[in-house]
Amino acid sequence: MGSATREQAGSARGAAVYRTLGAELGRVRRLGTDLPRVLDVGGGSGTWAVPLAESGCAVTVVDTSPNSLATLARRARDAGVTDRVTPVQGDVDALADLVPASSADLVLGHGLLEVVDDPVAALAALATATDAGGAVSVLTVGRYGAFLSRITAGRPVEARHLLTDPEGRSGPADPLRRRFDTRSLHELTSRTGLLDVELVQGDGTLDSWAPPSGDGEIPARELAELDALASAIPALGEVAPRLHLLARRR
């Protein structure tokens, strides 16, 4: 898998994230909420929103792109969940004007923090939209996974930049503003003053390392089990292409 594909954190749907979100939504339902309220910020095309709506959630999607929201509407219609998906055009900077505070049981910011102007303000906005005791899910590109992908692709100059640049960028032409590691995600969350970290894990930890199809291929179920084990080990999760954080609203 190429580095460009792997770094599309917002559109990636790794098993580790699905397991965690499923457990979180199960917790919400056990508290007596039949239709969990989900807010997906920056998820315009519906990669996450439509499957969540299919699972029985009411999902509001905020995105700046009308084209992405049109794709969302088409996907929701095809899946028969139009009544459970609400598209809103807007930016995370104006989130307080777009959705009420404390209005969601679960807020997603997937593929968001690496591109916004101010990641602390963006994460605080996500937290403010979350009901007390609810969760914020952040999926972002990992610095060390990106480093390893550049090494295996034979791009040492970019690899060096990824380790030495304060924001984890690969050079002046890098389309991302920043990349994260576990420490920087913890620090970012702490700076909001609104969230407590419950989990930081790798997502897609084995994406780069599993043998290609036809070359000693590992059965899908066994590979998924191995990925779950690897993602939960901090040292291995740290070099995953994506890092997933789940934080609880105080």
GROMACS .gro file of N, CA, C and O in nm, residues 84-185:
model
  408
   84ARG      N    1  -3.175   0.903   0.900
   84ARG     CA    2  -3.086   0.902   1.016
   84ARG      C    3  -2.955   0.977   0.990
   84ARG      O    4  -2.864   0.972   1.072
   85VAL      N    5  -2.944   1.045   0.876
   85VAL     CA    6  -2.824   1.120   0.842
   85VAL      C    7  -2.861   1.265   0.812
   85VAL      O    8  -2.944   1.292   0.727
   86THR      N    9  -2.796   1.358   0.884
   86THR     CA   10  -2.821   1.500   0.865
   86THR      C   11  -2.693   1.568   0.817
   86THR      O   12  -2.596   1.578   0.892
   87PRO      N   13  -2.688   1.616   0.692
   87PRO     CA   14  -2.569   1.686   0.643
   87PRO      C   15  -2.574   1.834   0.678
   87PRO      O   16  -2.679   1.898   0.671
   88VAL      N   17  -2.459   1.888   0.718
   88VAL     CA   18  -2.447   2.030   0.751
   88VAL      C   19  -2.320   2.082   0.686
   88VAL      O   20  -2.211   2.029   0.712
   89GLN      N   21  -2.332   2.186   0.604
   89GLN     CA   22  -2.213   2.243   0.542
   89GLN      C   23  -2.151   2.346   0.636
   89GLN      O   24  -2.218   2.438   0.682
   90GLY      N   25  -2.023   2.329   0.667
   90GLY     CA   26  -1.956   2.422   0.756
   90GLY      C   27  -1.820   2.369   0.798
   90GLY      O   28  -1.780   2.258   0.758
   91ASP      N   29  -1.753   2.446   0.879
   91ASP     CA   30  -1.616   2.417   0.918
   91ASP      C   31  -1.607   2.395   1.068
   91ASP      O   32  -1.689   2.448   1.144
   92VAL      N   33  -1.505   2.322   1.111
   92VAL     CA   34  -1.488   2.298   1.253
   92VAL      C   35  -1.468   2.428   1.330
   92VAL      O   36  -1.506   2.439   1.448
   93ASP      N   37  -1.412   2.531   1.266
   93ASP     CA   38  -1.392   2.660   1.333
   93ASP      C   39  -1.524   2.723   1.373
   93ASP      O   40  -1.528   2.803   1.467
   94ALA      N   41  -1.633   2.689   1.303
   94ALA     CA   42  -1.764   2.745   1.332
   94ALA      C   43  -1.858   2.641   1.392
   94ALA      O   44  -1.979   2.658   1.388
   95LEU      N   45  -1.801   2.534   1.448
   95LEU     CA   46  -1.883   2.423   1.493
   95LEU      C   47  -1.986   2.466   1.598
   95LEU      O   48  -2.100   2.418   1.598
   96ALA      N   49  -1.947   2.558   1.686
   96ALA     CA   50  -2.040   2.602   1.791
   96ALA      C   51  -2.163   2.668   1.734
   96ALA      O   52  -2.270   2.671   1.799
   97ASP      N   53  -2.153   2.724   1.614
   97ASP     CA   54  -2.268   2.788   1.549
   97ASP      C   55  -2.350   2.689   1.467
   97ASP      O   56  -2.461   2.722   1.424
   98LEU      N   57  -2.295   2.571   1.445
   98LEU     CA   58  -2.361   2.474   1.358
   98LEU      C   59  -2.436   2.366   1.434
   98LEU      O   60  -2.540   2.317   1.386
   99VAL      N   61  -2.384   2.326   1.549
   99VAL     CA   62  -2.449   2.223   1.629
   99VAL      C   63  -2.451   2.268   1.775
   99VAL      O   64  -2.360   2.338   1.820
  100PRO      N   65  -2.553   2.230   1.851
  100PRO     CA   66  -2.559   2.270   1.992
  100PRO      C   67  -2.448   2.205   2.074
  100PRO      O   68  -2.401   2.096   2.044
  101ALA      N   69  -2.408   2.273   2.179
  101ALA     CA   70  -2.312   2.217   2.272
  101ALA      C   71  -2.373   2.096   2.342
  101ALA      O   72  -2.494   2.089   2.363
  102SER      N   73  -2.289   2.001   2.376
  102SER     CA   74  -2.328   1.881   2.453
  102SER      C   75  -2.442   1.805   2.385
  102SER      O   76  -2.530   1.750   2.452
  103SER      N   77  -2.440   1.799   2.252
  103SER     CA   78  -2.553   1.741   2.179
  103SER      C   79  -2.526   1.603   2.122
  103SER      O   80  -2.615   1.544   2.060
  104ALA      N   81  -2.405   1.549   2.141
  104ALA     CA   82  -2.371   1.419   2.082
  104ALA      C   83  -2.317   1.324   2.187
  104ALA      O   84  -2.247   1.364   2.280
  105ASP      N   85  -2.351   1.197   2.170
  105ASP     CA   86  -2.295   1.093   2.257
  105ASP      C   87  -2.155   1.053   2.212
  105ASP      O   88  -2.073   1.011   2.294
  106LEU      N   89  -2.130   1.066   2.082
  106LEU     CA   90  -2.000   1.029   2.023
  106LEU      C   91  -1.968   1.129   1.913
  106LEU      O   92  -2.052   1.155   1.826
  107VAL      N   93  -1.848   1.185   1.917
  107VAL     CA   94  -1.805   1.281   1.815
  107VAL      C   95  -1.681   1.226   1.745
  107VAL      O   96  -1.585   1.185   1.811
  108LEU      N   97  -1.684   1.227   1.612
  108LEU     CA   98  -1.571   1.180   1.533
  108LEU      C   99  -1.497   1.298   1.473
  108LEU      O  100  -1.558   1.390   1.417
  109GLY      N  101  -1.364   1.292   1.483
  109GLY     CA  102  -1.277   1.385   1.413
  109GLY      C  103  -1.170   1.303   1.343
  109GLY      O  104  -1.057   1.295   1.390
  110HIS      N  105  -1.207   1.239   1.234
  110HIS     CA  106  -1.118   1.146   1.164
  110HIS      C  107  -1.056   1.213   1.043
  110HIS      O  108  -1.127   1.264   0.956
  111GLY      N  109  -0.922   1.216   1.039
  111GLY     CA  110  -0.854   1.284   0.929
  111GLY      C  111  -0.867   1.434   0.937
  111GLY      O  112  -0.859   1.503   0.835
  112LEU      N  113  -0.883   1.487   1.057
  112LEU     CA  114  -0.911   1.630   1.075
  112LEU      C  115  -0.793   1.707   1.134
  112LEU      O  116  -0.754   1.812   1.082
  113LEU      N  117  -0.735   1.655   1.241
  113LEU     CA  118  -0.637   1.734   1.316
  113LEU      C  119  -0.507   1.756   1.240
  113LEU      O  120  -0.433   1.851   1.271
  114GLU      N  121  -0.478   1.673   1.141
  114GLU     CA  122  -0.355   1.693   1.064
  114GLU      C  123  -0.368   1.801   0.957
  114GLU      O  124  -0.269   1.836   0.893
  115VAL      N  125  -0.489   1.856   0.938
  115VAL     CA  126  -0.508   1.955   0.831
  115VAL      C  127  -0.561   2.089   0.880
  115VAL      O  128  -0.558   2.187   0.806
  116VAL      N  129  -0.611   2.098   1.003
  116VAL     CA  130  -0.670   2.223   1.051
  116VAL      C  131  -0.562   2.324   1.089
  116VAL      O  132  -0.446   2.288   1.110
  117ASP      N  133  -0.602   2.452   1.098
  117ASP     CA  134  -0.507   2.556   1.137
  117ASP      C  135  -0.463   2.539   1.282
  117ASP      O  136  -0.345   2.554   1.314
  118ASP      N  137  -0.558   2.511   1.372
  118ASP     CA  138  -0.531   2.507   1.515
  118ASP      C  139  -0.587   2.377   1.572
  118ASP      O  140  -0.707   2.369   1.602
  119PRO      N  141  -0.505   2.274   1.589
  119PRO     CA  142  -0.558   2.146   1.636
  119PRO      C  143  -0.614   2.149   1.778
  119PRO      O  144  -0.707   2.076   1.808
  120VAL      N  145  -0.558   2.234   1.864
  120VAL     CA  146  -0.611   2.244   2.000
  120VAL      C  147  -0.752   2.300   1.997
  120VAL      O  148  -0.844   2.247   2.061
  121ALA      N  149  -0.772   2.408   1.923
  121ALA     CA  150  -0.905   2.468   1.912
  121ALA      C  151  -1.003   2.372   1.847
  121ALA      O  152  -1.120   2.362   1.888
  122ALA      N  153  -0.958   2.298   1.746
  122ALA     CA  154  -1.045   2.202   1.679
  122ALA      C  155  -1.088   2.091   1.774
  122ALA      O  156  -1.206   2.055   1.780
  123LEU      N  157  -0.993   2.037   1.850
  123LEU     CA  158  -1.027   1.930   1.943
  123LEU      C  159  -1.116   1.982   2.055
  123LEU      O  160  -1.209   1.912   2.098
  124ALA      N  161  -1.093   2.103   2.101
  124ALA     CA  162  -1.180   2.163   2.202
  124ALA      C  163  -1.322   2.180   2.148
  124ALA      O  164  -1.421   2.160   2.221
  125ALA      N  165  -1.335   2.216   2.020
  125ALA     CA  166  -1.467   2.230   1.960
  125ALA      C  167  -1.539   2.095   1.955
  125ALA      O  168  -1.660   2.086   1.981
  126LEU      N  169  -1.466   1.990   1.922
  126LEU     CA  170  -1.525   1.856   1.923
  126LEU      C  171  -1.572   1.820   2.064
  126LEU      O  172  -1.681   1.764   2.082
  127ALA      N  173  -1.488   1.850   2.162
  127ALA     CA  174  -1.523   1.819   2.301
  127ALA      C  175  -1.646   1.896   2.346
  127ALA      O  176  -1.732   1.841   2.417
  128THR      N  177  -1.657   2.022   2.307
  128THR     CA  178  -1.771   2.104   2.349
  128THR      C  179  -1.902   2.050   2.293
  128THR      O  180  -2.006   2.060   2.357
  129ALA      N  181  -1.896   1.991   2.175
  129ALA     CA  182  -2.018   1.934   2.116
  129ALA      C  183  -2.057   1.801   2.177
  129ALA      O  184  -2.167   1.750   2.151
  130THR      N  185  -1.970   1.744   2.261
  130THR     CA  186  -1.993   1.613   2.321
  130THR      C  187  -2.063   1.626   2.454
  130THR      O  188  -2.028   1.710   2.537
  131ASP      N  189  -2.163   1.544   2.476
  131ASP     CA  190  -2.233   1.544   2.604
  131ASP      C  191  -2.141   1.496   2.714
  131ASP      O  192  -2.045   1.421   2.690
  132ALA      N  193  -2.167   1.539   2.837
  132ALA     CA  194  -2.086   1.495   2.951
  132ALA      C  195  -2.085   1.343   2.959
  132ALA      O  196  -2.191   1.279   2.954
  133GLY      N  197  -1.968   1.286   2.969
  133GLY     CA  198  -1.955   1.141   2.973
  133GLY      C  199  -1.946   1.077   2.837
  133GLY      O  200  -1.920   0.957   2.827
  134GLY      N  201  -1.970   1.156   2.731
  134GLY     CA  202  -1.958   1.103   2.596
  134GLY      C  203  -1.813   1.095   2.552
  134GLY      O  204  -1.722   1.131   2.626
  135ALA      N  205  -1.792   1.050   2.429
  135ALA     CA  206  -1.656   1.024   2.382
  135ALA      C  207  -1.626   1.099   2.254
  135ALA      O  208  -1.714   1.122   2.170
  136VAL      N  209  -1.499   1.135   2.239
  136VAL     CA  210  -1.446   1.192   2.115
  136VAL      C  211  -1.349   1.091   2.056
  136VAL      O  212  -1.259   1.041   2.125
  137SER      N  213  -1.368   1.060   1.928
  137SER     CA  214  -1.283   0.967   1.857
  137SER      C  215  -1.201   1.044   1.754
  137SER      O  216  -1.256   1.112   1.668
  138VAL      N  217  -1.068   1.034   1.766
  138VAL     CA  218  -0.977   1.101   1.673
  138VAL      C  219  -0.896   0.995   1.600
  138VAL      O  220  -0.838   0.908   1.664
  139LEU      N  221  -0.895   1.004   1.468
  139LEU     CA  222  -0.812   0.916   1.386
  139LEU      C  223  -0.719   1.005   1.305
  139LEU      O  224  -0.765   1.095   1.234
  140THR      N  225  -0.590   0.981   1.318
  140THR     CA  226  -0.495   1.070   1.254
  140THR      C  227  -0.376   0.993   1.200
  140THR      O  228  -0.357   0.876   1.233
  141VAL      N  229  -0.297   1.056   1.117
  141VAL     CA  230  -0.180   0.994   1.059
  141VAL      C  231  -0.068   0.987   1.162
  141VAL      O  232  -0.040   1.084   1.231
  142GLY      N  233  -0.005   0.871   1.173
  142GLY     CA  234   0.104   0.852   1.268
  142GLY      C  235   0.238   0.893   1.210
  142GLY      O  236   0.272   0.857   1.097
  143ARG      N  237   0.317   0.965   1.288
  143ARG     CA  238   0.448   1.011   1.242
  143ARG      C  239   0.543   0.894   1.212
  143ARG      O  240   0.608   0.891   1.108
  144TYR      N  241   0.548   0.796   1.302
  144TYR     CA  242   0.647   0.690   1.286
  144TYR      C  243   0.606   0.588   1.180
  144TYR      O  244   0.692   0.530   1.113
  145GLY      N  245   0.476   0.568   1.164
  145GLY     CA  246   0.431   0.485   1.053
  145GLY      C  247   0.465   0.548   0.919
  145GLY      O  248   0.506   0.479   0.825
  146ALA      N  249   0.450   0.681   0.912
  146ALA     CA  250   0.487   0.751   0.789
  146ALA      C  251   0.637   0.742   0.764
  146ALA      O  252   0.681   0.728   0.649
  147PHE      N  253   0.716   0.750   0.871
  147PHE     CA  254   0.861   0.737   0.857
  147PHE      C  255   0.898   0.602   0.796
  147PHE      O  256   0.976   0.593   0.700
  148LEU      N  257   0.841   0.495   0.851
  148LEU     CA  258   0.873   0.362   0.800
  148LEU      C  259   0.827   0.344   0.656
  148LEU      O  260   0.893   0.277   0.576
  149SER      N  261   0.713   0.403   0.622
  149SER     CA  262   0.666   0.390   0.484
  149SER      C  263   0.760   0.458   0.386
  149SER      O  264   0.782   0.410   0.274
  150ARG      N  265   0.822   0.571   0.427
  150ARG     CA  266   0.919   0.638   0.340
  150ARG      C  267   1.047   0.557   0.328
  150ARG      O  268   1.108   0.552   0.221
  151ILE      N  269   1.087   0.493   0.437
  151ILE     CA  270   1.207   0.409   0.432
  151ILE      C  271   1.186   0.293   0.335
  151ILE      O  272   1.271   0.265   0.249
  152THR      N  273   1.074   0.224   0.348
  152THR     CA  274   1.050   0.108   0.261
  152THR      C  275   1.029   0.150   0.116
  152THR      O  276   1.051   0.069   0.025
  153ALA      N  277   0.988   0.277   0.093
  153ALA     CA  278   0.971   0.326  -0.044
  153ALA      C  279   1.099   0.385  -0.101
  153ALA      O  280   1.101   0.431  -0.215
  154GLY      N  281   1.208   0.384  -0.022
  154GLY     CA  282   1.335   0.437  -0.070
  154GLY      C  283   1.338   0.588  -0.081
  154GLY      O  284   1.399   0.642  -0.173
  155ARG      N  285   1.274   0.656   0.017
  155ARG     CA  286   1.270   0.803   0.015
  155ARG      C  287   1.331   0.857   0.145
  155ARG      O  288   1.261   0.906   0.233
  156PRO      N  289   1.464   0.847   0.158
  156PRO     CA  290   1.529   0.880   0.285
  156PRO      C  291   1.521   1.027   0.322
  156PRO      O  292   1.521   1.060   0.441
  157VAL      N  293   1.518   1.118   0.224
  157VAL     CA  294   1.510   1.261   0.257
  157VAL      C  295   1.378   1.292   0.329
  157VAL      O  296   1.375   1.361   0.432
  158GLU      N  297   1.269   1.240   0.275
  158GLU     CA  298   1.140   1.259   0.340
  158GLU      C  299   1.138   1.192   0.477
  158GLU      O  300   1.081   1.246   0.575
  159ALA      N  301   1.197   1.072   0.485
  159ALA     CA  302   1.200   1.001   0.613
  159ALA      C  303   1.272   1.083   0.719
  159ALA      O  304   1.228   1.093   0.834
  160ARG      N  305   1.383   1.144   0.682
  160ARG     CA  306   1.458   1.226   0.777
  160ARG      C  307   1.373   1.346   0.824
  160ARG      O  308   1.370   1.378   0.943
  161HIS      N  309   1.307   1.411   0.730
  161HIS     CA  310   1.220   1.523   0.767
  161HIS      C  311   1.113   1.480   0.868
  161HIS      O  312   1.083   1.552   0.963
  162LEU      N  313   1.055   1.364   0.844
  162LEU     CA  314   0.948   1.317   0.932
  162LEU      C  315   0.993   1.302   1.076
  162LEU      O  316   0.915   1.322   1.170
  163LEU      N  317   1.119   1.266   1.096
  163LEU     CA  318   1.170   1.250   1.231
  163LEU      C  319   1.219   1.381   1.292
  163LEU      O  320   1.215   1.399   1.414
  164THR      N  321   1.269   1.473   1.209
  164THR     CA  322   1.333   1.593   1.262
  164THR      C  323   1.243   1.717   1.261
  164THR      O  324   1.267   1.809   1.338
  165ASP      N  325   1.143   1.719   1.176
  165ASP     CA  326   1.054   1.835   1.171
  165ASP      C  327   0.966   1.838   1.296
  165ASP      O  328   0.909   1.736   1.336
  166PRO      N  329   0.951   1.955   1.361
  166PRO     CA  330   0.871   1.962   1.484
  166PRO      C  331   0.727   1.915   1.466
  166PRO      O  332   0.666   1.863   1.560
  167GLU      N  333   0.672   1.935   1.346
  167GLU     CA  334   0.533   1.897   1.321
  167GLU      C  335   0.522   1.761   1.251
  167GLU      O  336   0.412   1.718   1.216
  168GLY      N  337   0.636   1.696   1.227
  168GLY     CA  338   0.632   1.566   1.163
  168GLY      C  339   0.596   1.572   1.016
  168GLY      O  340   0.532   1.480   0.962
  169ARG      N  341   0.637   1.679   0.947
  169ARG     CA  342   0.611   1.692   0.804
  169ARG      C  343   0.726   1.631   0.725
  169ARG      O  344   0.839   1.622   0.772
  170SER      N  345   0.696   1.590   0.602
  170SER     CA  346   0.797   1.523   0.520
  170SER      C  347   0.875   1.619   0.431
  170SER      O  348   0.965   1.576   0.360
  171GLY      N  349   0.843   1.747   0.437
  171GLY     CA  350   0.912   1.847   0.355
  171GLY      C  351   0.818   1.958   0.315
  171GLY      O  352   0.699   1.956   0.348
  172PRO      N  353   0.868   2.058   0.241
  172PRO     CA  354   0.786   2.175   0.205
  172PRO      C  355   0.662   2.142   0.123
  172PRO      O  356   0.563   2.215   0.129
  173ALA      N  357   0.667   2.035   0.045
  173ALA     CA  358   0.554   2.000  -0.040
  173ALA      C  359   0.452   1.908   0.028
  173ALA      O  360   0.355   1.865  -0.035
  174ASP      N  361   0.473   1.879   0.153
  174ASP     CA  362   0.384   1.789   0.226
  174ASP      C  363   0.243   1.847   0.232
  174ASP      O  364   0.224   1.960   0.277
  175PRO      N  365   0.140   1.774   0.189
  175PRO     CA  366   0.004   1.826   0.195
  175PRO      C  367  -0.054   1.831   0.337
  175PRO      O  368  -0.156   1.899   0.359
  176LEU      N  369   0.008   1.762   0.431
  176LEU     CA  370  -0.040   1.762   0.569
  176LEU      C  371   0.036   1.867   0.650
  176LEU      O  372   0.155   1.888   0.632
  177ARG      N  373  -0.035   1.930   0.742
  177ARG     CA  374   0.027   2.031   0.829
  177ARG      C  375   0.107   1.967   0.942
  177ARG      O  376   0.201   2.028   0.994
  178ARG      N  377   0.070   1.847   0.980
  178ARG     CA  378   0.136   1.783   1.095
  178ARG      C  379   0.101   1.635   1.100
  178ARG      O  380   0.003   1.591   1.040
  179ARG      N  381   0.183   1.560   1.173
  179ARG     CA  382   0.154   1.421   1.207
  179ARG      C  383   0.176   1.404   1.356
  179ARG      O  384   0.247   1.483   1.418
  180PHE      N  385   0.120   1.299   1.412
  180PHE     CA  386   0.121   1.283   1.556
  180PHE      C  387   0.188   1.152   1.597
  180PHE      O  388   0.197   1.057   1.520
  181ASP      N  389   0.233   1.150   1.723
  181ASP     CA  390   0.269   1.026   1.790
  181ASP      C  391   0.186   1.020   1.918
  181ASP      O  392   0.107   1.111   1.947
  182THR      N  393   0.203   0.913   1.993
  182THR     CA  394   0.120   0.897   2.113
  182THR      C  395   0.140   1.011   2.211
  182THR      O  396   0.042   1.064   2.268
  183ARG      N  397   0.264   1.051   2.232
  183ARG     CA  398   0.292   1.159   2.327
  183ARG      C  399   0.224   1.289   2.285
  183ARG      O  400   0.160   1.356   2.366
  184SER      N  401   0.235   1.326   2.158
  184SER     CA  402   0.176   1.452   2.114
  184SER      C  403   0.024   1.448   2.118
  184SER      O  404  -0.040   1.551   2.143
  185LEU      N  405  -0.036   1.332   2.096
  185LEU     CA  406  -0.182   1.322   2.109
  185LEU      C  407  -0.226   1.341   2.253
  185LEU      O  408  -0.326   1.408   2.281
   0.00000   0.00000   0.00000
